[in-house]
XYZ file of C-alpha atoms in Angstrom:
344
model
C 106.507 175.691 65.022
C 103.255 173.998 64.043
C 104.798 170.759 64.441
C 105.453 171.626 68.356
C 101.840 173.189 68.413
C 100.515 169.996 67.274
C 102.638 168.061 69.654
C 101.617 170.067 72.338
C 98.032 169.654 71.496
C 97.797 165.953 71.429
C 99.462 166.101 74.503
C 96.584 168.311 75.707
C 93.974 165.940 74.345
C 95.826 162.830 75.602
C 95.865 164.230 79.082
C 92.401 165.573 78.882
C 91.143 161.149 77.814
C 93.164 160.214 80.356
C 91.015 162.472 82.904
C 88.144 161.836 81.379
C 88.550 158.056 81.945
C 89.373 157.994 84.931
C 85.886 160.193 85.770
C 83.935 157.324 83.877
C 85.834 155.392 86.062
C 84.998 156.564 89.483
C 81.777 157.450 88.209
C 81.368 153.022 87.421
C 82.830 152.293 90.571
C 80.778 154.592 92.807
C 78.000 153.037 90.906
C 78.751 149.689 92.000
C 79.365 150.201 95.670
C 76.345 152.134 96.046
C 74.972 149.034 94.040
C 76.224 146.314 96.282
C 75.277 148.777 99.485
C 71.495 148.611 98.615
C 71.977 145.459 97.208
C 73.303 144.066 100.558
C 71.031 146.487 102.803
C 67.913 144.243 101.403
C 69.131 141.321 101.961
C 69.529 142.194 105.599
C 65.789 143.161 105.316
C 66.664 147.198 106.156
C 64.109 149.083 106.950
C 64.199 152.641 107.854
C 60.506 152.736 108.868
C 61.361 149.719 111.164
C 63.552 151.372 112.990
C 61.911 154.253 113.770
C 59.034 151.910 114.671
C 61.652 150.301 117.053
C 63.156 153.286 118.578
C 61.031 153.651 121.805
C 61.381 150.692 122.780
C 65.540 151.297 122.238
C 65.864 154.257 123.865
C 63.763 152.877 126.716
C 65.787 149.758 127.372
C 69.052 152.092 127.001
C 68.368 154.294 129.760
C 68.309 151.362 131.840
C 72.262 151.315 131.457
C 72.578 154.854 132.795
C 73.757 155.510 134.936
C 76.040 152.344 136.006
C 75.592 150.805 138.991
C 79.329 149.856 141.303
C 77.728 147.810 143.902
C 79.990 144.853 142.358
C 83.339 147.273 142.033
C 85.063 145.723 144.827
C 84.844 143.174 147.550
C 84.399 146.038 149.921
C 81.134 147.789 147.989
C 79.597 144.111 147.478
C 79.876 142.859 150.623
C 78.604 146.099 152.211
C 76.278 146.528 148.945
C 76.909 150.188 148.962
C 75.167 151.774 146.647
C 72.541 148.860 146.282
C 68.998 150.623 146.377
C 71.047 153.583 145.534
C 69.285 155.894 141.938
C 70.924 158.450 140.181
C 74.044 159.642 140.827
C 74.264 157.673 143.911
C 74.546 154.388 142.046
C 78.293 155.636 141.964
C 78.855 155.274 145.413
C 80.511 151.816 144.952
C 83.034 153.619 143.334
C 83.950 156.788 145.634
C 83.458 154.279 148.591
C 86.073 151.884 147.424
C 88.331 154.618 146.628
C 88.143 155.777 150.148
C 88.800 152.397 151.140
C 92.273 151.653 148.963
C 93.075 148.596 151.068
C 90.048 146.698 149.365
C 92.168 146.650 146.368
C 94.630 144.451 147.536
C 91.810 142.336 148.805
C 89.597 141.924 145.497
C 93.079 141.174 143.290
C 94.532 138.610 145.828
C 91.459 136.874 147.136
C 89.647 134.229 144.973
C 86.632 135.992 146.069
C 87.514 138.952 144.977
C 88.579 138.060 141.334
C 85.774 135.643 140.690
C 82.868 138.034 141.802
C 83.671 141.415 141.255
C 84.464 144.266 138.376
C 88.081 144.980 139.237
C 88.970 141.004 139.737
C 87.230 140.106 136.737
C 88.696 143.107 134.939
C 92.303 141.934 136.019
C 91.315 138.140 134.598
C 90.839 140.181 131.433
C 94.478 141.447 131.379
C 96.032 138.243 132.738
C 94.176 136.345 130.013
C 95.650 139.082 126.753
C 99.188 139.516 128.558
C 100.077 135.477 129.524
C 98.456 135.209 125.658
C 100.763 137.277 123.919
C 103.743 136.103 126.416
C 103.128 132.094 125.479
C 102.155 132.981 121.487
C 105.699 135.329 120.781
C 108.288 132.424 121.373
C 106.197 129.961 118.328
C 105.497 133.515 116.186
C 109.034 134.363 116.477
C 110.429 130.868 114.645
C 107.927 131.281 112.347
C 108.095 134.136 111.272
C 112.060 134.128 110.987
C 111.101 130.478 109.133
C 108.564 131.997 106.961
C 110.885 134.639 105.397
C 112.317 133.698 101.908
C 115.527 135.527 103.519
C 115.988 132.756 105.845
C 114.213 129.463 104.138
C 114.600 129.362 100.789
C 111.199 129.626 97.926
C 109.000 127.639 98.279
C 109.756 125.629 101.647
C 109.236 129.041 103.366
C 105.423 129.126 102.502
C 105.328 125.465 104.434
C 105.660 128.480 107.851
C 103.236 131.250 105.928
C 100.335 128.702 105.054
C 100.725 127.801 108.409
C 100.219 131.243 109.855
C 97.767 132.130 107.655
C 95.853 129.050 108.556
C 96.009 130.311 111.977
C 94.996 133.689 110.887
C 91.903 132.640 109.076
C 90.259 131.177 112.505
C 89.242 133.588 114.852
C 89.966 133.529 118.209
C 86.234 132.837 118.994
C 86.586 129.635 116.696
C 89.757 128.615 118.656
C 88.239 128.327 121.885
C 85.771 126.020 120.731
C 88.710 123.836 119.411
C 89.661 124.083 123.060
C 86.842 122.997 124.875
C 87.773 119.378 125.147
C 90.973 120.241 126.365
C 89.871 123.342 129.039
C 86.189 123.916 128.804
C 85.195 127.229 128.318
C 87.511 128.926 131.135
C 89.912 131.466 131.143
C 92.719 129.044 130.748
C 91.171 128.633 127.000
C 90.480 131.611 126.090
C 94.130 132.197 127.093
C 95.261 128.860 124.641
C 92.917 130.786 121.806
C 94.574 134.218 121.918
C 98.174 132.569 122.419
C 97.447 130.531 119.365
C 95.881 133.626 117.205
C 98.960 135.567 118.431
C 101.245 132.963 116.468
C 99.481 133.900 113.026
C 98.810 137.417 113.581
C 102.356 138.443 115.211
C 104.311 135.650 113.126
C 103.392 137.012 109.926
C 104.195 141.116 111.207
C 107.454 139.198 112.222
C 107.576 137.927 108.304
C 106.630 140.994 106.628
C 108.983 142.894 108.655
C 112.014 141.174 107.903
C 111.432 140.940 104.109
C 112.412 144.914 104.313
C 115.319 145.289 106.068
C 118.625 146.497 104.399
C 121.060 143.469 102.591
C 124.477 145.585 103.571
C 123.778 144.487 106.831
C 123.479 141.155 106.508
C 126.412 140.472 103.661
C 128.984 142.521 106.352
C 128.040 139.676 108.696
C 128.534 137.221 106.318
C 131.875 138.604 104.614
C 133.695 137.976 107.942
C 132.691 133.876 107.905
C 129.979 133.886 110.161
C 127.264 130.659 109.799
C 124.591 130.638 109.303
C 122.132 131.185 112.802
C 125.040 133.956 113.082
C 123.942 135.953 110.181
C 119.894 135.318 111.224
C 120.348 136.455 114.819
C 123.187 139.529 114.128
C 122.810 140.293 110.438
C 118.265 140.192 110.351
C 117.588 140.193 113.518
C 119.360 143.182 114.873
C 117.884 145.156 112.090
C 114.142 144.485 113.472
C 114.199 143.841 116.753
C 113.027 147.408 118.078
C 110.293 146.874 115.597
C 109.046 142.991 116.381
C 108.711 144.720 120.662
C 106.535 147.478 118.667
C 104.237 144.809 117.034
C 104.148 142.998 119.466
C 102.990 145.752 122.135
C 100.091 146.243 119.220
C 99.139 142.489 119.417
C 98.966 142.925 123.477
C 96.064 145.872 122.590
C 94.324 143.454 120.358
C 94.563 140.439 122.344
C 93.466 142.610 125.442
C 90.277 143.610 123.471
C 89.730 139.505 122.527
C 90.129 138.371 125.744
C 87.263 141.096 126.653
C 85.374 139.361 123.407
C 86.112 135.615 124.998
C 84.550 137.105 128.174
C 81.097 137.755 126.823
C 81.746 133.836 125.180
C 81.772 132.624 129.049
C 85.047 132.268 129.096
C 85.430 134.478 132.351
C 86.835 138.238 132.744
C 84.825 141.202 132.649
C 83.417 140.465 129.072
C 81.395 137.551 131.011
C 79.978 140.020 134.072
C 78.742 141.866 131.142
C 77.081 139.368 129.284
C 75.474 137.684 132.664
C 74.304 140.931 133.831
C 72.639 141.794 131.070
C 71.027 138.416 130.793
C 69.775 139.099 134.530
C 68.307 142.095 133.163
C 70.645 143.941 135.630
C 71.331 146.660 133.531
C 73.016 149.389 135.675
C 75.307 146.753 137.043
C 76.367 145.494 133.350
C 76.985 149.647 132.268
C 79.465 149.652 135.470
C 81.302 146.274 133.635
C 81.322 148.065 129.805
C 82.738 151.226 131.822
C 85.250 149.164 133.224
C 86.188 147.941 129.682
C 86.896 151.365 128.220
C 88.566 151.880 130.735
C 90.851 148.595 130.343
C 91.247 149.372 126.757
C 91.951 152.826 126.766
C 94.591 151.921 129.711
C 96.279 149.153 127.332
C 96.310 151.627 124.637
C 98.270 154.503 126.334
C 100.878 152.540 127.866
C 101.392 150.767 124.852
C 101.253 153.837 122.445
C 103.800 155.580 124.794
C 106.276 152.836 125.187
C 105.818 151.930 120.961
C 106.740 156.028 120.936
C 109.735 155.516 122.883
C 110.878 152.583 120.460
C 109.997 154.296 117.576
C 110.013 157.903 118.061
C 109.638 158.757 114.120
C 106.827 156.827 113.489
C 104.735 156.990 116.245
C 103.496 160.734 118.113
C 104.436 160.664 121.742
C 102.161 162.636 123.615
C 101.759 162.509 127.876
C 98.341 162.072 129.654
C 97.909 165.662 129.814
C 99.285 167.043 126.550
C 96.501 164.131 124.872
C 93.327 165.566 127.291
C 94.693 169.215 126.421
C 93.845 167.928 122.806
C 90.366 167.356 123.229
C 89.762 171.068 123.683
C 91.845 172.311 120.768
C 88.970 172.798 118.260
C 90.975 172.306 115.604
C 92.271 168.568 116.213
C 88.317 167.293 116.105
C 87.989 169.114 113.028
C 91.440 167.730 111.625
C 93.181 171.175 111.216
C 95.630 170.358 112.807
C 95.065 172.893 115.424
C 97.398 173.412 117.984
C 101.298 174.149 118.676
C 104.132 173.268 116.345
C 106.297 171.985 119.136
């Protein structure tokens, strides 16, 4: 009996070191990160005082955005500058007039005019410039990322495809489109080369990862009945993942939607450059009306990609309609992640 009261004790003691390490742990590593915060907040010269000193002047040049200005939303409210010496809430008379007018639509997106000069052709530059992107990058991230997997090229020739996508990876898009200048200037057509070429690192290696996971049964039923080898890559691997390499790729088309915006404000064209002129113009209201016009875009890309990802993979992704997701935002307990709502 004492012996299992002793054995039960250490156990006690050994449990009660193990938690106490693992405080003095923590404890060491909060220590550093709060180190390494103040460390790095003085060498960007923070100063709270600064701020505050600043904020006047930021809150000033702020309410110059609001509200947005949609004078430029279509050809129709630019050439008849509707809304031009327009304040307050009449500033949004570009968009309500345009609206009334739906023919204008079909004017802006078909007309050089129209694309070139105002927010809804620039805005559909934008999602010509992610979409052809992603379409031109898959074919190249496909082969390597089939190539790059130790599955399908054997250790270490595979890494000869990984180094190259990670390579790829490590310059960012904004990088690439200086490596294109000599070829396209800074135009659309580059910024649509830099997101096709970030698409081959960033999708290749999701492509890679991926099918290092699937299931071997699979793959050695394929091969028991004499298949060769691009037999067992295509109908042994690649049927296991291919639902899966549409899902990634439908996330790379909401990142590379969000670059192309980033490209814009580069000058490579889209609505990320109306922004970045206007504001350089000091036209303020007008540039609000472009960053509108990018939530919009993004939110857009988001929820038709979220919902068709759903579809593909209904147990890993939350399917929700347009109206079931705004119901959300007034279920108080979703902000406050309760988990409010019904158990459908």
């Amino acid at each position: 009996m004492s012996n299992e009261r002793r054995t039960i004790d250490e156990a006690l003691q050994s449990i009660e070191r193990s938690q106490q390490a693992r405080r003095v742990l923590m404890l060491v590593g909060l220590a550093v990160v709060v180190g390494l915060t103040s460390l790095g907040l003085e060498v960007l010269q923070f100063s709270i005082s600064s701020l505050v000193g600043q904020w006047p002047q930021f809150t000033e040049a702020v309410s110059e955005f609001v509200p947005p200005k949609f004078e430029e939303f279509t050809l129709y409210s630019k050439n008849n500058e509707v809304g031009a010496d327009a304040e307050g809430i009449g500033r949004l008379a570009g968009l309500w007039e345009s609206f009334l007018h739906p023919g204008t639509f079909v004017e802006t997106l078909t007309t050089e005019a129209g694309r070139g000069r105002t927010i809804v052709g620039l805005s559909l530059i934008t999602i010509v410039i992610g979409f052809v992107g992603t379409v031109l990058g898959f074919p190249l991230a496909l082969i390597f990322g089939i190539l790059g997997s130790e599955r399908v090229v054997p250790f270490p020739f595979n890494f000869l495809f990984r180094g190259t996508m990670s390579t790829i990876r490590a310059i960012p898009a904004l990088v690439w489109i200086l490596i294109y200048i000599p070829l396209a200037g800074i135009t659309p057509l580059s910024a649509m080369l830099a997101v096709a070429t970030d698409t081959i690192g960033n999708l290749g290696r999701l492509f890679t990862d991926e099918l290092e996971e699937i299931d071997e049964g699979p793959i050695e039923a394929i091969r028991s009945t004499g298949a060769n080898r691009p037999q067992i890559i295509s109908f042994g691997m690649l049927s296991q993942v291919s639902t899966s390499f549409v899902a990634w790729t439908l996330y790379i088309l909401e990142i590379n939607t969000r670059i192309a915006i980033s490209l814009g404000v580069y000058g490579a064209g889209g609505i990320g450059s109306y922004i970045n002129t206007r504001i350089a113009l000091g036209a303020y209201s007008r540039a609000a009306a472009g960053i509108a016009m990018v939530i919009f875009i993004v939110l857009s890309v988001e929820l038709v990609s979220s919902r068709i990802r759903a579809r593909l993979r209904p147990g890993e992704h939350e399917g929700k309609s347009v109206i079931d997701a705004l119901r959300d935002l007034g279920t108080p307990g979703k902000w406050l992640g309760m988990g409010g709502g019904s158990k459908n």
